[in-house]
Amino acid sequence: MFFDDFDYTDTAALWRQGWTARTAAGHPGIAGARWSVEGVSLVDDPRHRGQRWLRLRAATDGTGAGTTQVQLCHQRKYLAGTYAARVRFSDQPVSGADGDPVIQTFYAVSPLRFDFDPEFSELDWEYLPNGGWGSDKTRLYGITWQTVRLDPWLAYNQQHEEFGALGAAGRDWHTLVIQVADGRTRWFLDGRPISEHGGRNYPVVPMSINFNLWFSPNGPLPQGGAPRVYEQDVDWVLHAKDVVLTPAQVEAQVTQWRTTGVTRLDAVPPAQPALESRCDV
């Protein structure tokens, strides 16, 4: 098992547990944007004394120079089994005008070494409160990838679109679960099955676990003015290696760990041979 409830005193302790904040420039997002270590923080849970959340914070004024994005990744050693996280998305910015196509995520990924890399693997939850990708609809994507070419864009994957706002008051925390086993990926939102993918769309190499918050280069608000600032919070994340857990079993396991004072586990062994952990994909 791998589990982290982000109950750290500071980000220095987060880095010591194998998490890395991205600093390398490049895809995805607005060209020229900076990937910001400062966009990662830990905040107190006001409902439960002593517990904390991971917070991602990104901002844009519509220009590359005025945009900071954020990505956090854990070691590249995860493949089959169960992935889960409890995440709070946001429908509106915490400051500035609303409307930028912002992408809020939880995903696992391996590097794309070249166009149509046959070993590329990705499992991707993406929340788009202000639309994007050719549609203005608010929705959550669940995507299992086969491979992709970034420029010009051509992707091979299976995807599900769950329409509706997920960041509204009273409905803002959501448990996202992906089961990866027997050539199929199964996707659950708050305990409800929403999609199943398979065939060529199935991960084939170990991946890193990631969260990121970024802005689509297509359709931001006009440049200039006060920056628009968005936040995404994460309560906990887990991976059960080679074990299929139902959403109810995931919730029960997290409750048990917290009841017994377990704040983090990292018993998933490194990939063999060892793989470089990169936070730029």
XYZ file of C-alpha atoms in Angstrom:
281
model
C 0.000 0.000 0.000
C 0.888 3.638 -0.516
C -1.049 6.204 1.510
C -0.574 9.856 2.363
C -2.995 12.100 4.243
C -0.655 15.130 3.942
C -0.433 15.661 7.682
C 2.949 17.428 7.422
C 4.208 20.399 9.379
C 5.765 21.943 6.256
C 6.602 21.210 2.628
C 10.166 20.190 3.542
C 8.665 17.114 5.204
C 6.563 16.511 2.069
C 9.684 16.409 -0.119
C 11.355 13.939 2.251
C 8.488 11.509 1.644
C 9.268 11.286 -2.068
C 7.037 14.042 -3.433
C 8.489 16.445 -6.011
C 7.204 19.796 -7.251
C 7.713 20.498 -10.910
C 9.993 23.333 -12.005
C 10.740 22.333 -15.623
C 9.100 24.492 -18.291
C 6.899 23.073 -21.021
C 3.667 21.232 -21.820
C 0.895 21.463 -20.713
C -0.546 24.924 -20.250
C 0.073 28.483 -21.365
C 3.373 28.913 -23.226
C 5.934 30.670 -21.058
C 4.161 29.887 -17.789
C 6.255 29.071 -14.736
C 5.770 25.841 -12.793
C 5.838 27.030 -9.200
C 7.117 25.192 -6.128
C 5.463 27.958 -4.104
C 2.123 26.780 -5.483
C 2.311 23.748 -3.157
C 1.294 24.299 0.463
C -0.230 22.525 3.460
C -3.236 24.003 5.256
C -5.142 23.087 8.409
C -8.436 21.227 8.123
C -10.802 23.525 10.065
C -13.171 20.642 10.836
C -10.637 18.219 12.299
C -7.998 19.570 14.610
C -4.525 18.270 13.789
C -5.362 17.200 10.219
C -4.111 19.044 7.171
C -4.771 19.265 3.446
C -2.494 19.552 0.462
C -3.265 22.736 -1.485
C -2.327 23.567 -5.078
C -2.509 27.219 -6.148
C -2.185 28.599 -9.683
C -2.729 32.066 -11.151
C -2.878 33.760 -14.553
C -3.361 37.187 -16.100
C -3.646 35.558 -19.531
C 0.049 35.955 -20.413
C 2.836 33.410 -20.125
C 4.929 35.733 -17.981
C 1.948 36.343 -15.702
C 1.005 32.684 -15.247
C 2.097 30.249 -12.552
C 1.000 26.621 -12.692
C 1.675 23.823 -10.226
C 2.317 20.071 -10.375
C 3.188 17.608 -7.621
C 4.318 14.054 -8.351
C 5.324 10.925 -6.475
C 7.784 8.242 -7.560
C 7.328 6.340 -10.819
C 6.489 2.871 -9.511
C 2.704 2.460 -9.769
C 0.874 0.251 -12.277
C -1.913 -2.293 -11.590
C -4.181 -2.069 -8.574
C -6.350 0.697 -7.133
C -5.774 4.455 -7.225
C -7.874 6.785 -5.081
C -7.875 10.350 -3.798
C -10.248 12.652 -1.970
C -10.136 15.990 -3.777
C -11.830 19.373 -3.521
C -12.223 21.134 -6.844
C -13.142 24.802 -7.260
C -15.697 26.225 -9.677
C -14.648 29.847 -9.174
C -11.307 31.545 -8.562
C -10.470 32.565 -5.000
C -9.662 36.009 -6.428
C -10.050 37.710 -9.799
C -12.615 37.313 -12.553
C -14.108 33.903 -13.354
C -13.900 32.308 -16.784
C -10.388 31.061 -17.579
C -10.272 27.439 -18.837
C -8.543 25.945 -15.780
C -7.769 22.217 -15.458
C -7.741 20.557 -12.016
C -6.396 17.004 -11.906
C -5.481 13.721 -10.247
C -3.626 11.294 -12.502
C -0.892 8.701 -13.033
C 1.495 8.995 -15.987
C 4.727 7.783 -17.580
C 6.963 9.952 -19.803
C 6.090 10.359 -23.480
C 9.525 9.606 -24.966
C 8.519 10.373 -28.562
C 5.409 10.777 -30.716
C 3.087 7.771 -30.417
C 5.331 6.111 -27.849
C 3.868 2.568 -27.458
C 4.889 2.477 -23.787
C 3.187 5.760 -22.881
C 0.688 5.167 -20.066
C -1.716 7.568 -18.388
C -4.835 7.443 -16.214
C -6.316 10.898 -15.971
C -9.015 12.641 -13.938
C -9.474 16.213 -15.239
C -12.039 18.712 -13.956
C -12.870 21.665 -16.238
C -15.211 24.061 -14.400
C -15.064 26.654 -17.201
C -14.969 24.248 -20.120
C -12.165 23.652 -22.570
C -11.117 21.204 -25.285
C -13.650 22.648 -27.719
C -16.622 22.827 -25.349
C -17.788 25.386 -22.771
C -19.498 22.722 -20.644
C -18.453 22.118 -17.031
C -17.354 18.490 -16.732
C -15.063 15.870 -15.249
C -13.045 13.686 -17.598
C -11.943 10.122 -16.869
C -9.400 9.109 -19.524
C -7.355 5.952 -20.154
C -4.606 6.572 -22.687
C -2.943 4.396 -25.274
C -0.604 6.965 -26.833
C -0.456 10.506 -28.236
C 1.360 12.993 -30.473
C 1.427 16.464 -28.946
C 2.062 18.598 -32.040
C 0.035 18.433 -34.166
C -2.275 16.896 -31.608
C -3.474 13.342 -32.234
C -4.517 11.167 -29.296
C -5.593 7.565 -28.890
C -7.587 6.983 -25.718
C -10.950 6.181 -24.170
C -12.710 8.846 -22.182
C -15.808 9.554 -20.168
C -17.324 12.985 -19.587
C -19.322 13.513 -16.401
C -21.215 16.779 -16.850
C -22.064 19.162 -14.042
C -20.413 21.296 -11.383
C -18.354 19.485 -8.740
C -16.906 22.482 -6.932
C -20.133 24.021 -5.600
C -20.620 24.634 -1.876
C -21.794 21.539 -0.043
C -20.671 19.204 -2.830
C -17.054 20.189 -3.044
C -15.218 17.077 -1.729
C -15.157 14.064 -4.026
C -13.581 10.623 -3.850
C -12.062 9.522 -7.159
C -11.241 5.824 -7.627
C -9.644 3.948 -10.531
C -9.345 0.147 -10.576
C -6.635 -1.175 -12.929
C -6.760 -4.942 -13.437
C -7.172 -7.680 -16.041
C -6.856 -5.367 -19.025
C -9.602 -3.002 -17.862
C -9.753 0.306 -16.020
C -12.879 1.044 -14.004
C -13.747 4.576 -12.893
C -15.787 5.612 -9.839
C -16.966 9.032 -8.682
C -18.123 9.172 -5.043
C -18.709 5.423 -5.041
C -20.699 5.402 -8.283
C -19.311 3.549 -11.334
C -19.173 5.925 -14.288
C -17.011 4.247 -16.950
C -14.914 1.252 -17.990
C -12.105 1.205 -20.555
C -9.956 -1.521 -22.072
C -8.460 -3.035 -25.174
C -5.450 -1.048 -26.352
C -6.224 1.628 -23.765
C -4.496 0.189 -20.725
C -1.302 1.179 -18.876
C 1.748 -0.939 -19.690
C 4.626 0.635 -17.720
C 4.989 2.017 -14.166
C 3.692 5.550 -13.658
C 4.078 8.375 -11.149
C 1.118 9.664 -9.130
C 0.394 13.340 -9.828
C -1.798 16.308 -9.061
C -1.624 19.466 -11.144
C -3.449 22.738 -11.682
C -2.946 24.556 -14.969
C -4.582 26.742 -17.612
C -5.471 25.813 -21.171
C -3.798 28.055 -23.775
C -7.072 28.049 -25.715
C -9.613 30.610 -24.570
C -8.247 32.424 -21.512
C -9.796 35.725 -20.505
C -8.261 38.874 -22.074
C -4.706 39.603 -21.024
C -3.993 42.040 -18.245
C -5.831 43.071 -15.126
C -5.720 41.374 -11.760
C -4.499 37.751 -11.783
C -7.141 35.064 -11.515
C -6.185 32.644 -8.731
C -7.476 29.073 -8.414
C -6.969 26.472 -5.688
C -7.396 22.706 -5.506
C -7.227 20.775 -2.214
C -6.358 17.117 -1.581
C -7.314 15.365 1.667
C -5.573 12.025 1.013
C -4.292 9.717 -1.728
C -3.663 5.961 -1.875
C -2.544 3.157 -4.157
C -3.115 -0.559 -3.476
C -0.598 -2.471 -5.589
C -2.145 -5.356 -7.556
C -5.263 -5.238 -5.364
C -8.740 -4.237 -6.529
C -10.559 -2.288 -3.824
C -14.143 -1.130 -4.107
C -14.835 2.520 -3.266
C -16.403 1.367 0.022
C -13.259 -0.623 0.865
C -11.119 2.420 0.051
C -13.110 4.616 2.432
C -13.051 1.937 5.148
C -9.280 1.537 4.829
C -8.655 5.275 5.091
C -10.940 5.483 8.134
C -9.073 2.604 9.776
C -5.691 4.212 9.165
C -6.815 7.530 10.565
C -8.477 5.936 13.580
C -5.246 4.113 14.426
C -3.042 7.159 13.797
C -1.472 6.040 10.503
C -0.740 9.191 8.506
C 1.385 7.739 5.717
C 2.620 4.458 4.273
C 5.026 3.800 1.423
C 5.293 0.030 1.069
C 5.066 -0.093 -2.743
C 8.538 -1.241 -3.850
C 10.513 0.689 -6.481
C 10.146 -0.396 -10.090
C 12.675 -2.960 -11.267
C 14.832 -1.829 -12.884
C 14.604 1.507 -11.086
C 13.018 4.312 -13.109
C 13.799 8.008 -12.985
C 11.090 9.962 -11.173
C 10.257 12.962 -13.356
C 7.784 15.717 -12.589
C 7.665 17.273 -16.060
C 5.018 15.155 -17.788
